[in-house]
Short mmCIF file of C-alpha atoms in Angstrom, two decimals:
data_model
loop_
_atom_site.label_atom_id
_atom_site.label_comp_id
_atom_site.label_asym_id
_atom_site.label_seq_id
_atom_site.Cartn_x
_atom_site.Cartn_y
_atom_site.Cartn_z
CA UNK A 1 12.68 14.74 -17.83
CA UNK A 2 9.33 14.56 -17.08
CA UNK A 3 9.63 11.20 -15.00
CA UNK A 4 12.80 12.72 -12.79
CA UNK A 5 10.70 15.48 -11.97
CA UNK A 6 7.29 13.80 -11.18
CA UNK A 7 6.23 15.17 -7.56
CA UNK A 8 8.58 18.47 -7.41
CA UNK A 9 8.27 21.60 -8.02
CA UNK A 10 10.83 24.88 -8.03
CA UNK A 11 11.57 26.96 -5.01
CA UNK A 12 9.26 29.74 -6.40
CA UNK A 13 6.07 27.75 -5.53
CA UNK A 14 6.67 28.11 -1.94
CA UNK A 15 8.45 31.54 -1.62
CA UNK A 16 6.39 33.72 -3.45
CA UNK A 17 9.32 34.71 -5.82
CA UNK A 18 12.40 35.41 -3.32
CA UNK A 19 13.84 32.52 -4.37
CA UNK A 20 16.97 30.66 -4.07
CA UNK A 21 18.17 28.28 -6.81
CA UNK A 22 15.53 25.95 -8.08
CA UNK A 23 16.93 22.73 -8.14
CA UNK A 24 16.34 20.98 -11.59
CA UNK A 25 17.42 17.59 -11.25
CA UNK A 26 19.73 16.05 -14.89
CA UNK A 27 19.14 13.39 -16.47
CA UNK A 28 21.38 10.19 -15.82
CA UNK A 29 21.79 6.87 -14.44
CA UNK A 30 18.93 6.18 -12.11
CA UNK A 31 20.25 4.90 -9.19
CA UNK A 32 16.75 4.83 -7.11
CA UNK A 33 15.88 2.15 -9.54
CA UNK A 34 18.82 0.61 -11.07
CA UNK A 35 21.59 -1.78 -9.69
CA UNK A 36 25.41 -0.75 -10.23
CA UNK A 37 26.39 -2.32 -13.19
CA UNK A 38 29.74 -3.20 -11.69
CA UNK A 39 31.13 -5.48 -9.06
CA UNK A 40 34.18 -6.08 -7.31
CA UNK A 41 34.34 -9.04 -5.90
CA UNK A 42 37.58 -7.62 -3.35
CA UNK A 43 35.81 -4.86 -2.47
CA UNK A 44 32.00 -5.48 -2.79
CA UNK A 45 29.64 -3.21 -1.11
CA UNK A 46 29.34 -3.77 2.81
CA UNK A 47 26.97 -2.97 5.78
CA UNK A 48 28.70 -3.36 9.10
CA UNK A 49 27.76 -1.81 12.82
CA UNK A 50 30.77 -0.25 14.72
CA UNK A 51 30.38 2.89 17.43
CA UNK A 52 32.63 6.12 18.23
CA UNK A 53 33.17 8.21 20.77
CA UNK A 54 31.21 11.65 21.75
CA UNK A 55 31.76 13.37 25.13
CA UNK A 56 33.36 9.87 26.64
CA UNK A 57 30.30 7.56 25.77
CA UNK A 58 30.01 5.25 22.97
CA UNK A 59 27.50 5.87 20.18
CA UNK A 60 26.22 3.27 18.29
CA UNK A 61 26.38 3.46 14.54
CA UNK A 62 26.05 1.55 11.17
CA UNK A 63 28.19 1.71 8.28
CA UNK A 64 27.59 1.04 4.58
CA UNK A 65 30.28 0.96 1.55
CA UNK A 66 29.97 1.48 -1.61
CA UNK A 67 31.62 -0.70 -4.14
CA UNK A 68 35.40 -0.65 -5.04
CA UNK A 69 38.63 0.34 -3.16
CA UNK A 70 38.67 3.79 -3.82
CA UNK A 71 38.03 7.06 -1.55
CA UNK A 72 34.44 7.88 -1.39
CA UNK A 73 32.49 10.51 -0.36
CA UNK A 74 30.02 9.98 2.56
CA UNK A 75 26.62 10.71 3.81
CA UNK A 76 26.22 11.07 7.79
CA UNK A 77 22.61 10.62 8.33
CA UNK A 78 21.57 12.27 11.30
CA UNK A 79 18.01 10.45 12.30
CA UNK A 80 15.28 13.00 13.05
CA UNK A 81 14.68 13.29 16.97
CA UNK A 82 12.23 10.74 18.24
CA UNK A 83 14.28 8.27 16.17
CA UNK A 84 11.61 7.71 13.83
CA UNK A 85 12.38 8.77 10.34
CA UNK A 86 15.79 8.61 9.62
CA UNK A 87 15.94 8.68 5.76
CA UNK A 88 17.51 4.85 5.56
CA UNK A 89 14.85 4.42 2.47
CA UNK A 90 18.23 6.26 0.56
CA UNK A 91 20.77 4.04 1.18
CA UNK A 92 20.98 1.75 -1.14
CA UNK A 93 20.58 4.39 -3.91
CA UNK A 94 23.63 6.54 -2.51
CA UNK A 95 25.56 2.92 -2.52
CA UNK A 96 24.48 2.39 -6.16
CA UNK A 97 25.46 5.90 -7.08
CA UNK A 98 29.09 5.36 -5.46
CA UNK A 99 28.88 6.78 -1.87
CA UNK A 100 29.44 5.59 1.37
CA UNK A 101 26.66 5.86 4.14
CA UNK A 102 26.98 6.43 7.66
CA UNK A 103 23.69 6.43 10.22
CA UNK A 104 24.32 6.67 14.17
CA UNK A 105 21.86 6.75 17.18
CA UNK A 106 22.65 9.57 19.16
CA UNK A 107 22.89 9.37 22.86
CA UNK A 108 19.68 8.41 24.95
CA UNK A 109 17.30 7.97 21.63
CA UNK A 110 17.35 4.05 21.78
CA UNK A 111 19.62 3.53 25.51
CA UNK A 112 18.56 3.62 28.38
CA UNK A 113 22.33 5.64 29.76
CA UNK A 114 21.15 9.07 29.38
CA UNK A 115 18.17 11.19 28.26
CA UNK A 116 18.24 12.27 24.19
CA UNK A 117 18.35 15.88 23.61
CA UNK A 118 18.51 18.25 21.14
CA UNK A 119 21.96 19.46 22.40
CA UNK A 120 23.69 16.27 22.82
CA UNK A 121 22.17 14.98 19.13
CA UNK A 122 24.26 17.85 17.89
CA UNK A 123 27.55 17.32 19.73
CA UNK A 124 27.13 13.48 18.27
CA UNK A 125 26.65 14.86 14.69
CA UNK A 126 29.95 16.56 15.62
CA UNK A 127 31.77 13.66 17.19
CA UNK A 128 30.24 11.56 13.60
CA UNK A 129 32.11 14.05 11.54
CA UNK A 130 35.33 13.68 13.44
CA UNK A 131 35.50 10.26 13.36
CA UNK A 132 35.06 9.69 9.85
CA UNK A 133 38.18 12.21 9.74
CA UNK A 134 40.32 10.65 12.17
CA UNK A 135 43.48 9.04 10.41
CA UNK A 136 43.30 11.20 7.85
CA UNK A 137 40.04 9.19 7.00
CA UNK A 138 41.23 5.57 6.67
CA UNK A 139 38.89 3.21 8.48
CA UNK A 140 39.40 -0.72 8.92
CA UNK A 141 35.99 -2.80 8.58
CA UNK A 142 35.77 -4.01 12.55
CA UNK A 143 35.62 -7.77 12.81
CA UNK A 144 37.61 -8.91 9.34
CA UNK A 145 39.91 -10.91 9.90
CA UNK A 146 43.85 -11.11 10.05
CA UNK A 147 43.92 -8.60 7.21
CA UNK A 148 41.17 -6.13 7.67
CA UNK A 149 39.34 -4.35 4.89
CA UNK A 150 40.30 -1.13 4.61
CA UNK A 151 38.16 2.09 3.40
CA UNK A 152 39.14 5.19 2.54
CA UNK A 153 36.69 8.68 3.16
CA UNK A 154 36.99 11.38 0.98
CA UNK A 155 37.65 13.88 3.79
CA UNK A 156 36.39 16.84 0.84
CA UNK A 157 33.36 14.79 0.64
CA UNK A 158 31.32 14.46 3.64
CA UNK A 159 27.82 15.27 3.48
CA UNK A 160 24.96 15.13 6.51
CA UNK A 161 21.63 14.24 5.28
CA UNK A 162 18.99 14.50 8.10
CA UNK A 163 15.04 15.16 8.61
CA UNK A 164 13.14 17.78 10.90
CA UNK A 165 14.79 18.68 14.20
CA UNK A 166 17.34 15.40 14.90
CA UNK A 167 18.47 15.45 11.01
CA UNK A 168 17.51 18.76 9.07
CA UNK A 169 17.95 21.64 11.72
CA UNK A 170 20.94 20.02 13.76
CA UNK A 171 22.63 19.47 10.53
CA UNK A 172 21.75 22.73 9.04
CA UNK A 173 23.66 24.45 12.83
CA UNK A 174 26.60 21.42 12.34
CA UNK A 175 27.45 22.74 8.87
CA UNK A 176 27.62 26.26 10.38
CA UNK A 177 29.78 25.46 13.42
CA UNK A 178 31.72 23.04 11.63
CA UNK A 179 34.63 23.88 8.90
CA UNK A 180 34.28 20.36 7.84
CA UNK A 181 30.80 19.93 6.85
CA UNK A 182 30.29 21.63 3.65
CA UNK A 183 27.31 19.82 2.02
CA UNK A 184 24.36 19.80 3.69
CA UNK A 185 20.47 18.15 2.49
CA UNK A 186 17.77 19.66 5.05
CA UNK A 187 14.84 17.24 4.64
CA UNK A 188 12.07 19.69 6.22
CA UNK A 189 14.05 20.84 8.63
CA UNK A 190 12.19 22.33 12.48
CA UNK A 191 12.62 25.59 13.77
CA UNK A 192 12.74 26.47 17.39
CA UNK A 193 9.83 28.47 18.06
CA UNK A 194 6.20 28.90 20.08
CA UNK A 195 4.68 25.84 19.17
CA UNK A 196 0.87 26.21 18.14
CA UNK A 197 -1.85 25.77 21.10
CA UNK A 198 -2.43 21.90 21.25
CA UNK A 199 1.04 20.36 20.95
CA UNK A 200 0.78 19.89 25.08
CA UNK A 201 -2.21 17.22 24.29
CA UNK A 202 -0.14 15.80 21.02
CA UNK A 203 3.38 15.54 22.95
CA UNK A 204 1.31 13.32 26.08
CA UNK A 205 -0.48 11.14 23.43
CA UNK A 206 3.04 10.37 22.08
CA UNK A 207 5.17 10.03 25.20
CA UNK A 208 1.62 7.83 26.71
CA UNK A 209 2.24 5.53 23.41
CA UNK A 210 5.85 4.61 23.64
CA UNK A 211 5.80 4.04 26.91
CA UNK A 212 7.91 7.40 27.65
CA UNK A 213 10.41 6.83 25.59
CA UNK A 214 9.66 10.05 23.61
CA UNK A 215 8.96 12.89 26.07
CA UNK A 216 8.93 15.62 23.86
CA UNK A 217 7.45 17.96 26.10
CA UNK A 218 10.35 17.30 28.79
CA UNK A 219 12.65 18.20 25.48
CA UNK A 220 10.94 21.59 25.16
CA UNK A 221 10.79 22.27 28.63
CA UNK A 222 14.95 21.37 28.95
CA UNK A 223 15.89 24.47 26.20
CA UNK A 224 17.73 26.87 27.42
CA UNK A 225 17.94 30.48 26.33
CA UNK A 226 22.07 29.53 24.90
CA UNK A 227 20.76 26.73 23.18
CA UNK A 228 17.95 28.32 22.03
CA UNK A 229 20.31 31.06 20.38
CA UNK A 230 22.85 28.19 18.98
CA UNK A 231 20.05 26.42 17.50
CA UNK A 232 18.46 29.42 15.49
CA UNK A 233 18.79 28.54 11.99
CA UNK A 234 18.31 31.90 11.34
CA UNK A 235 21.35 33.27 13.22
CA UNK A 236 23.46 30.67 11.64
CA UNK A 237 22.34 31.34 7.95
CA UNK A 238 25.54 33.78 7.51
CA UNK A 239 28.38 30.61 8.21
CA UNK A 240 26.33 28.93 5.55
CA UNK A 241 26.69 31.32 2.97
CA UNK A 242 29.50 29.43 1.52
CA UNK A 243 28.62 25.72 1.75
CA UNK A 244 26.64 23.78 -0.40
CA UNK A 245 22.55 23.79 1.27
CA UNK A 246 19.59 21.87 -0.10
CA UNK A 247 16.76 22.27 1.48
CA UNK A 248 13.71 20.04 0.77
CA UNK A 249 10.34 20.52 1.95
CA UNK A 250 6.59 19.34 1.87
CA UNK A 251 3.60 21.58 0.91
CA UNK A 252 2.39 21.54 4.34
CA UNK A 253 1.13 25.12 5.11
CA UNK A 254 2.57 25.80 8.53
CA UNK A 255 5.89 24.13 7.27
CA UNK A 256 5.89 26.21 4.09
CA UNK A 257 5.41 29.88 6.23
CA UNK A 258 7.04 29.24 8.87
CA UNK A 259 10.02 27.61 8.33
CA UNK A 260 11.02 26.99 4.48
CA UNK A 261 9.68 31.02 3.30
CA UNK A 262 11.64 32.52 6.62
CA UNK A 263 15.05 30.01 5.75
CA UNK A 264 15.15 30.80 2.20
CA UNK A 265 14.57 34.44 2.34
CA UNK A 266 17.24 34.53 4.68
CA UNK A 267 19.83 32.58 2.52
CA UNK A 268 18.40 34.93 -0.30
CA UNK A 269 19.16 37.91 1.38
CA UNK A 270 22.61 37.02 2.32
CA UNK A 271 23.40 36.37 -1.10
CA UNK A 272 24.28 32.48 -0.03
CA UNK A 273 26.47 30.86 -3.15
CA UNK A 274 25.31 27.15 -3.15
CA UNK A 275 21.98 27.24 -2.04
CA UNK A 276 19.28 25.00 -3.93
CA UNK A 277 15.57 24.46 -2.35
CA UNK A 278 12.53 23.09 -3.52
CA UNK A 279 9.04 21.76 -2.33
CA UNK A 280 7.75 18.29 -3.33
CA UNK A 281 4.32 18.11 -3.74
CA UNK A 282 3.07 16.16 -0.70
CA UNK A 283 1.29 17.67 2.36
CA UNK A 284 2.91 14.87 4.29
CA UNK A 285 6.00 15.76 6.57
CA UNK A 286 7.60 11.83 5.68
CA UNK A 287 7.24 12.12 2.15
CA UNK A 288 6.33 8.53 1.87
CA UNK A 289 4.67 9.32 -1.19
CA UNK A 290 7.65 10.88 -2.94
CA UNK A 291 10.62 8.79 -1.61
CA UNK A 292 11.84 8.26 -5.39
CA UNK A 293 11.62 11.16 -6.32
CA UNK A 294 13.51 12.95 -2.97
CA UNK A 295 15.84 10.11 -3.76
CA UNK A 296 16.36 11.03 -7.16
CA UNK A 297 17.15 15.03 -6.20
CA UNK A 298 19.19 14.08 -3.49
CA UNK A 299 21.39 11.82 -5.61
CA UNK A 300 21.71 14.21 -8.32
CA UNK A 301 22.13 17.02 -6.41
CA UNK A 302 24.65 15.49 -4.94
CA UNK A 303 26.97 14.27 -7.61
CA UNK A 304 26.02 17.07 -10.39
CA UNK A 305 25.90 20.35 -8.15
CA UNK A 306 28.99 18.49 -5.14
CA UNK A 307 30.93 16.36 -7.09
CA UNK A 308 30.18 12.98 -4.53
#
């Protein structure tokens, strides 16, 4: 037990006892370190890029299936905004453990067509989760042949996965808005709120750097008061009462007060039914120190506490 848990601690660390459900990952097959033990040769596992459709323009995306022929559950990763971190350090665990991966770039964060925002990253979650139901879920691979390979989505089994703003918080709102998303892993998700003095001089460093690619500042300035309100975690905390919530966070101090405390009081308070969170010990945002370990509670999680 002691080697799951290495670099995580319960909820109650960071919420000074108003707590949600402490999630203890069990003891198992340990697919961050360990190779399926079977293979089928007919339907091995597969990476493969193919787009969809949200709002009329096509969004770019990657696929991954896990092996064998049979429905699967799958995690949408939603990248966090400025397209950095987008949790791909998990896939080939979640293939191992048996489910199917989906990552897409929403619109504007790597073309040049239109300007990424916070808005139209959500509307693309949305359009992600409806394609992976259309046809009642069955996909062909694009680009196989006279026969194409043919997968089958568990439509009871999609999950979003997603960091900070781009990942955590818009899938945190898409499982609220959405009857279709009921699993949900918030990797420190952001809040929409008064940023601290100083982020003026941090956002032109990093919009200076990538040659104004990432204008975060222009993001900010874009908000307006309705999608201020749609994006307030906190307003949306009573649709998500019902679905399954993890919520994962670092030991950073703002993080820790101002976002994790406020989100799981709030799911606390509304008596939420499938709500796990913890804190990993790491004052880094990334977690690059603890990626086995988030892997390990995310897999677990996952199949123990969501069936996947």
């Amino acid at each position: 037990m002691a080697a799951w848990l290495a670099g995580s601690r319960a909820g109650q660390a960071a919420t000074g006892g108003n707590v949600a459900k402490a999630y203890m990952p069990e003891i198992g097959t340990d697919y961050a370190t360990t190779d399926p033990v079977n293979f089928d040769p007919e339907f091995p596992p597969v990476h493969f890029p193919h787009s969809f459709k949200s709002k009329g323009k096509p969004i770019q995306s990657f696929m991954w299936l896990a092996n064998g022929p049979e429905a699967k559950g799958c995690v949408i990763i939603s990248p966090q905004a400025n397209g950095g971190d987008a949790l791909d350090s998990l896939i080939p665990a979640l293939l191992s453990a048996g489910i199917n991966v989906m990552r897409f770039n929403p619109r504007g964060m790597w073309d040049e067509y239109e300007n990424y925002s916070g808005l139209g990253s959500l509307e693309d979650l949305h359009s992600a989760i409806a394609f992976l139901r259309e046809n009642g879920g069955r996909h062909s691979i694009p680009g196989s042949g006279d026969k194409p390979r043919q997968y089958q989505i568990d439509l009871d089994r999609i999950a979003v996965l997603g960091k900070s703003g781009g990942g955590g918080l818009n899938g945190l709102i898409a499982a609220s808005e959405s009857p279709y998303l009921n699993t949900m892993i918030a990797v420190e998700p952001a809040r929409l709120r008064e940023l601290p003095p100083g982020y003026d001089k941090h956002f032109e460093e990093v919009r200076v750097a990538t040659d104004g690619r990432i204008d975060q500042k222009m993001w900010f300035d874009k908000l307006t008061p309705a999608v201020r309100e749609r994006k307030d975690v906190l307003k949306a905390v009573p649709k998500l009462v019902d679905k399954n919530i993890l919520l994962i966070g670092s030991m950073d101090k703002d993080y820790v007060q101002n976002i994790h405390k406020p989100i799981v009081q709030a799911m606390t308070a509304a008596r939420a039914k499938h709500f796990s969170a913890m804190i990993l010990e790491t004052g880094n945002s990334f977690m690059l120190n603890k990626r086995i370990a988030l892997t390990r509670i995310v897999i677990s999680w996952l199949k123990n506490e969501c069936g996947f």
